Amino acid sequence: MPSIGQWLGVDKAVKLYRIVRHNGGIIGSLKKVYRMDELKIGTLVGVDKAGNKYYENNEYFHGRN
């Protein structure tokens, strides 16, 4: 059964705060949304020789990580 915090959407507000903080604050998040159309958060799992960073977050499931 959902708690009162889940009914009021407090968990969504906390998740939004974490994502905005992880992406560089409000200005950094707006820049990233303008360039990439999405904000995501995850743990760094690797960097290839071209400098591309690969992140993993199992909350965003697309059939592959």
Coordinates of C-alpha atoms in Angstrom, one line a residue:
M1 CA 0.0 0.0 0.0
P2 CA 1.4 3.4 -0.9
S3 CA 2.5 5.7 1.9
I4 CA 1.2 9.3 2.3
G5 CA 4.4 10.6 0.8
Q6 CA 3.8 8.7 -2.3
W7 CA 0.2 9.8 -2.5
L8 CA 1.3 13.5 -2.3
G9 CA 4.1 13.0 -4.8
V10 CA 7.0 13.8 -2.4
D11 CA 9.0 10.9 -3.8
K12 CA 8.7 12.4 -7.3
A13 CA 9.8 15.8 -6.0
V14 CA 12.9 14.2 -4.3
K15 CA 13.8 12.3 -7.5
L16 CA 13.5 15.6 -9.5
Y17 CA 15.7 17.4 -7.0
R18 CA 18.4 14.6 -7.2
I19 CA 18.3 14.6 -11.1
V20 CA 18.6 18.4 -11.3
R21 CA 21.4 18.4 -8.7
H22 CA 23.3 15.6 -10.6
N23 CA 23.1 17.5 -13.9
G24 CA 24.7 20.7 -12.7
G25 CA 21.8 22.7 -11.1
I26 CA 19.0 24.5 -12.8
I27 CA 21.0 26.2 -15.4
G28 CA 23.1 23.1 -16.2
S29 CA 19.9 21.0 -16.4
L30 CA 18.2 23.4 -18.8
K31 CA 21.3 23.4 -21.0
K32 CA 21.4 19.6 -21.1
V33 CA 17.6 19.4 -21.9
Y34 CA 18.1 21.8 -24.7
R35 CA 21.0 19.8 -26.2
M36 CA 19.8 16.2 -25.5
D37 CA 16.1 16.4 -24.7
E38 CA 16.4 14.3 -21.5
L39 CA 17.8 14.3 -18.0
K40 CA 19.1 11.1 -16.6
I41 CA 21.1 10.1 -13.6
G42 CA 23.3 7.0 -13.2
T43 CA 26.6 5.5 -12.2
L44 CA 29.6 5.7 -14.4
V45 CA 30.5 2.2 -15.7
G46 CA 33.2 3.0 -18.2
V47 CA 34.9 5.4 -20.6
D48 CA 36.0 4.4 -24.1
K49 CA 39.1 5.5 -25.9
A50 CA 37.2 8.3 -27.7
G51 CA 36.2 9.8 -24.3
N52 CA 32.6 8.8 -24.4
K53 CA 31.2 8.1 -20.9
Y54 CA 28.8 5.2 -20.3
Y55 CA 26.3 5.3 -17.4
E56 CA 24.0 2.6 -15.9
N57 CA 20.7 3.1 -14.2
N58 CA 18.3 0.2 -13.9
E59 CA 15.3 2.6 -13.4
Y60 CA 15.5 3.4 -17.1
F61 CA 15.0 0.0 -18.7
H62 CA 15.2 -0.2 -22.5
G63 CA 16.0 -3.8 -23.0
R64 CA 19.7 -3.1 -22.8
N65 CA 21.9 -1.1 -20.5

